[in-house]
Short mmCIF file of C-alpha atoms in Angstrom, two decimals:
data_model
loop_
_atom_site.label_atom_id
_atom_site.label_comp_id
_atom_site.label_asym_id
_atom_site.label_seq_id
_atom_site.Cartn_x
_atom_site.Cartn_y
_atom_site.Cartn_z
CA MET A 17 -28.31 19.70 11.43
CA TYR A 18 -25.18 19.51 14.20
CA ASN A 19 -27.45 17.75 16.47
CA SER A 20 -29.18 15.46 14.79
CA VAL A 21 -25.27 14.54 13.43
CA VAL A 22 -25.03 14.42 16.76
CA SER A 23 -27.12 12.59 17.93
CA PHE A 24 -26.94 9.83 14.65
CA PHE A 25 -23.37 9.18 15.73
CA GLN A 26 -23.93 8.49 19.66
CA ASP A 27 -27.16 6.15 18.45
CA GLY A 28 -24.58 4.40 16.48
CA GLY A 29 -24.03 2.61 19.47
CA ALA A 30 -19.26 1.55 20.09
CA PHE A 31 -18.71 0.75 16.67
CA MET A 32 -19.20 3.72 14.91
CA TYR A 33 -16.03 5.17 16.15
CA PRO A 34 -13.76 2.84 14.96
CA ILE A 35 -15.49 3.04 11.41
CA ALA A 36 -15.23 7.33 11.73
CA ILE A 37 -11.32 6.17 12.18
CA VAL A 38 -11.16 3.70 9.16
CA PHE A 39 -12.63 7.21 7.37
CA ALA A 40 -10.27 9.16 8.53
CA ILE A 41 -7.16 7.55 7.15
CA GLY A 42 -9.12 6.62 4.02
CA LEU A 43 -9.27 10.62 3.83
CA ALA A 44 -5.41 11.68 5.22
CA ALA A 45 -3.96 8.79 2.71
CA SER A 46 -6.57 10.26 -0.40
CA ILE A 47 -5.27 13.30 -0.25
CA GLU A 48 -1.43 12.81 0.05
CA ARG A 49 -1.55 11.14 -3.25
CA PHE A 50 -3.93 13.21 -4.46
CA ILE A 51 -1.10 16.16 -3.61
CA TYR A 52 1.83 13.40 -4.59
CA LEU A 53 0.72 12.68 -7.85
CA ASN A 54 -0.47 16.37 -8.85
CA VAL A 55 2.46 17.17 -8.03
CA THR A 56 4.83 14.55 -10.03
CA ARG A 57 2.83 15.34 -13.16
CA ALA A 58 3.45 18.82 -13.42
CA LYS A 59 7.03 18.03 -12.57
CA ASN A 60 7.13 15.84 -15.13
CA ARG A 61 5.41 18.02 -17.42
CA ILE A 62 8.45 20.76 -16.74
CA PHE A 63 10.97 18.92 -16.94
CA TRP A 64 9.88 17.54 -20.13
CA ASN A 65 9.26 20.84 -22.04
CA ARG A 66 12.99 22.15 -20.85
CA LEU A 67 14.09 18.53 -21.49
CA THR A 68 13.20 18.17 -25.21
CA PRO A 69 14.65 20.68 -27.23
CA VAL A 70 17.82 19.23 -25.98
CA LEU A 71 16.93 15.88 -27.26
CA THR A 72 15.73 16.96 -30.80
CA LYS A 73 19.19 18.54 -31.22
CA GLY A 74 21.16 15.69 -30.72
CA ASP A 75 22.54 16.76 -27.37
CA ILE A 76 22.97 13.18 -25.66
CA ARG A 77 25.28 13.97 -23.40
CA GLN A 78 23.10 17.80 -22.27
CA ALA A 79 20.30 15.84 -21.62
CA LEU A 80 21.44 13.00 -19.50
CA GLN A 81 22.78 15.80 -18.04
CA ALA A 82 19.62 17.49 -17.08
CA CYS A 83 18.10 14.00 -16.05
CA THR A 84 20.64 12.90 -13.77
CA SER A 85 19.99 16.05 -12.17
CA SER A 86 16.85 16.01 -11.72
CA ASP A 87 13.90 14.73 -9.53
CA THR A 88 11.61 13.73 -11.30
CA ALA A 89 10.06 10.05 -12.45
CA LEU A 90 10.46 10.61 -16.26
CA GLY A 91 13.66 11.61 -15.53
CA ARG A 92 15.31 9.51 -13.36
CA ILE A 93 13.72 6.49 -16.76
CA ILE A 94 15.34 9.07 -19.48
CA ALA A 95 18.29 8.57 -17.21
CA TYR A 96 19.10 4.92 -17.30
CA GLY A 97 18.10 4.70 -20.99
CA LEU A 98 20.80 7.65 -22.09
CA SER A 99 23.53 6.70 -19.64
CA ILE A 100 24.20 3.22 -22.11
CA LEU A 101 24.25 4.80 -25.08
CA ASP A 102 28.05 5.67 -24.38
CA LYS A 103 28.43 2.02 -24.40
CA GLU A 104 27.94 1.15 -27.53
CA HIS A 105 24.55 -0.42 -26.74
CA GLN A 106 21.81 -1.40 -29.18
CA ILE A 107 18.73 1.49 -29.79
CA GLU A 108 17.45 -1.70 -27.74
CA ASP A 109 19.02 -2.33 -24.24
CA VAL A 110 17.86 1.35 -23.99
CA GLU A 111 14.71 0.40 -24.09
CA ARG A 112 15.12 -2.13 -21.34
CA ALA A 113 16.78 0.09 -19.50
CA MET A 114 14.00 1.98 -20.04
CA GLU A 115 11.22 -0.54 -18.98
CA GLU A 116 13.63 -0.98 -15.68
CA GLY A 117 12.73 2.10 -14.68
CA MET A 118 9.60 2.20 -15.39
CA LEU A 119 9.79 -1.15 -12.88
CA GLU A 120 11.80 1.06 -10.57
CA ILE A 121 9.18 3.79 -10.35
CA VAL A 122 5.68 2.64 -11.77
CA PRO A 123 5.09 1.15 -7.24
CA ARG A 124 5.93 4.50 -6.08
CA LEU A 125 3.11 5.94 -8.31
CA GLU A 126 0.44 3.50 -6.84
CA LYS A 127 2.13 2.87 -3.23
CA ARG A 128 -1.13 2.93 -0.91
CA THR A 129 -3.31 4.04 -3.33
CA PRO A 130 -4.62 0.01 -2.98
CA TYR A 131 -5.35 0.78 1.30
CA ILE A 132 -7.89 3.34 0.55
CA ALA A 133 -10.31 0.66 -1.48
CA THR A 134 -9.34 -1.84 1.65
CA LEU A 135 -10.42 0.74 4.38
CA ALA A 136 -13.77 1.08 1.40
CA ASN A 137 -14.54 -2.54 2.74
CA ILE A 138 -13.15 -2.42 5.91
CA ALA A 139 -15.64 0.16 6.91
CA THR A 140 -18.87 -1.89 4.85
CA LEU A 141 -17.38 -4.70 6.45
CA LEU A 142 -18.49 -2.63 10.52
CA GLY A 143 -21.05 -1.53 9.90
CA LEU A 144 -22.50 -4.81 9.36
CA LEU A 145 -20.82 -6.32 12.63
CA GLY A 146 -22.14 -2.69 14.13
CA THR A 147 -25.40 -4.01 12.67
CA ILE A 148 -25.69 -7.50 13.77
CA MET A 149 -24.41 -7.04 17.15
CA GLY A 150 -26.73 -3.96 17.33
CA LEU A 151 -29.77 -6.50 16.29
CA ILE A 152 -28.66 -9.67 18.63
CA THR A 153 -28.39 -6.73 21.84
CA ALA A 154 -31.98 -5.15 20.76
CA PHE A 155 -33.08 -9.06 20.98
CA THR A 156 -31.50 -10.27 24.29
CA ALA A 157 -33.42 -6.92 25.44
CA VAL A 158 -36.71 -8.23 24.13
CA ALA A 159 -36.39 -11.09 24.97
CA ASN A 160 -36.84 -10.18 28.92
CA ALA A 161 -38.86 -6.66 27.90
CA ASP A 162 -43.04 -6.45 28.48
CA PRO A 163 -45.01 -7.79 25.98
CA ALA A 164 -46.99 -4.46 25.49
CA GLU A 165 -43.39 -3.13 24.76
CA LYS A 166 -41.86 -5.39 22.78
CA ALA A 167 -43.02 -3.69 19.15
CA ASN A 168 -41.82 -0.75 20.57
CA LEU A 169 -38.62 -1.09 21.79
CA LEU A 170 -37.14 -3.96 19.06
CA SER A 171 -38.64 -1.22 15.53
CA ALA A 172 -36.54 1.47 18.59
CA SER A 173 -33.51 -0.57 18.95
CA ILE A 174 -33.61 -2.04 15.01
CA SER A 175 -33.05 1.69 13.70
CA VAL A 176 -30.57 2.26 16.49
CA ALA A 177 -28.96 -0.66 15.26
CA MET A 178 -29.02 0.40 11.51
CA ASN A 179 -26.82 3.26 12.02
CA THR A 180 -24.47 1.27 11.95
CA THR A 181 -25.11 0.28 8.80
CA ALA A 182 -25.63 3.63 7.09
CA PHE A 183 -22.24 5.19 8.18
CA GLY A 184 -20.60 2.87 7.10
CA LEU A 185 -21.72 3.20 3.82
CA MET A 186 -21.27 6.49 4.28
CA VAL A 187 -17.61 5.99 4.45
CA ALA A 188 -17.54 3.72 1.53
CA ILE A 189 -19.17 4.91 -1.48
CA PRO A 190 -16.11 8.21 -0.77
CA LEU A 191 -13.80 6.52 -0.56
CA LEU A 192 -14.33 4.53 -3.33
CA LEU A 193 -14.47 7.63 -5.70
CA LEU A 194 -11.46 8.32 -4.37
CA PHE A 195 -10.14 5.05 -5.01
CA THR A 196 -11.18 5.53 -8.47
CA TYR A 197 -9.92 8.73 -9.45
CA LEU A 198 -6.62 8.27 -7.95
CA GLN A 199 -6.27 4.96 -10.11
CA SER A 200 -7.04 6.36 -12.88
CA LYS A 201 -4.85 9.28 -12.49
CA THR A 202 -2.01 7.26 -11.67
CA ASN A 203 -2.96 5.44 -15.04
CA GLU A 204 -2.47 7.91 -16.82
CA ILE A 205 0.37 9.49 -15.53
CA VAL A 206 2.21 5.69 -16.52
CA ASP A 207 0.75 6.01 -19.78
CA SER A 208 2.49 9.04 -20.29
CA LEU A 209 5.84 8.17 -18.87
CA GLU A 210 5.40 5.72 -21.42
CA MET A 211 4.67 7.91 -24.37
CA ALA A 212 7.88 10.17 -23.22
CA SER A 213 10.22 6.61 -22.84
CA VAL A 214 8.91 5.53 -26.36
CA LYS A 215 9.13 9.31 -28.10
CA VAL A 216 13.29 9.15 -26.58
CA ILE A 217 13.63 5.78 -28.20
CA ASN A 218 12.72 8.00 -31.86
CA ILE A 219 14.63 10.65 -31.03
CA VAL A 220 17.47 9.17 -30.40
CA ARG A 221 17.16 6.24 -33.41
CA LYS A 222 16.69 8.88 -35.59
CA ALA A 223 19.61 11.26 -34.10
CA GLN A 224 22.20 7.60 -34.49
CA ILE A 225 20.48 7.49 -38.56
CA HIS A 226 21.75 11.21 -38.92
CA SER A 227 24.97 10.76 -36.91
CA ALA A 228 25.48 7.86 -39.34
CA ALA A 229 24.57 9.51 -42.71
CA ARG A 230 27.33 12.04 -41.45
CA ALA A 231 29.31 10.27 -40.95
CA ALA A 232 29.77 8.19 -43.65
CA ALA A 233 29.23 11.49 -45.25
CA ALA A 234 32.20 13.26 -44.51
CA GLN A 235 33.98 9.75 -44.78
CA LYS A 236 33.18 9.91 -48.49
CA SER A 237 33.91 13.83 -49.00
CA ALA A 238 37.68 13.01 -47.61
CA THR A 239 38.13 9.81 -50.07
CA PRO A 240 40.49 10.76 -52.39
CA ARG A 241 39.22 10.61 -56.59
CA ARG A 242 41.47 8.44 -58.52
CA THR A 243 42.51 10.02 -61.41
CA PRO A 244 42.27 7.90 -64.98
#
């Protein structure tokens, strides 16, 4: 099998090498993105599990400190919103601040992933180009060959030229599958960040309602009753 692979690669000609380089670059980018996205997802989940009890208690100051000191994507997004709560902003301002944080984080999640699809297309085009160049060379050689050998020579040359197309497709198909998988994983992380932002907004809104209710009750109890 090893000899067959080596023979297949050598018979493909010079275009097999740039296709192999494209595959190496695409595979390296896929591995890097896979590790980054999985680490980001795990960190976000751990941080959210740690932050939820603090938010549920209504301790916004402690929650902001936790978000500020966190290096997670979720922590930075929530920090955008919680940082303006002490400045008498409306809840809509908090929501817009978190959306601003999303605009900063999402490009980092999508970084280099589109290149994988581009590399897959390049591999396919290089395979086709190698085949065309091989066929041109084959027909040029056949034109000057002995008529009795033209059929065999043309058949062998076309078989060799098609190796580049086959190799280009063998590279492009896995890269496209990796791109689709990484794109779906990125979308899952973005959806989880948006869901967490909505949950934070709802928790903050409830905390403000309860705080206003307690303040009104305290003011009412502190107001002296008028005697008739």
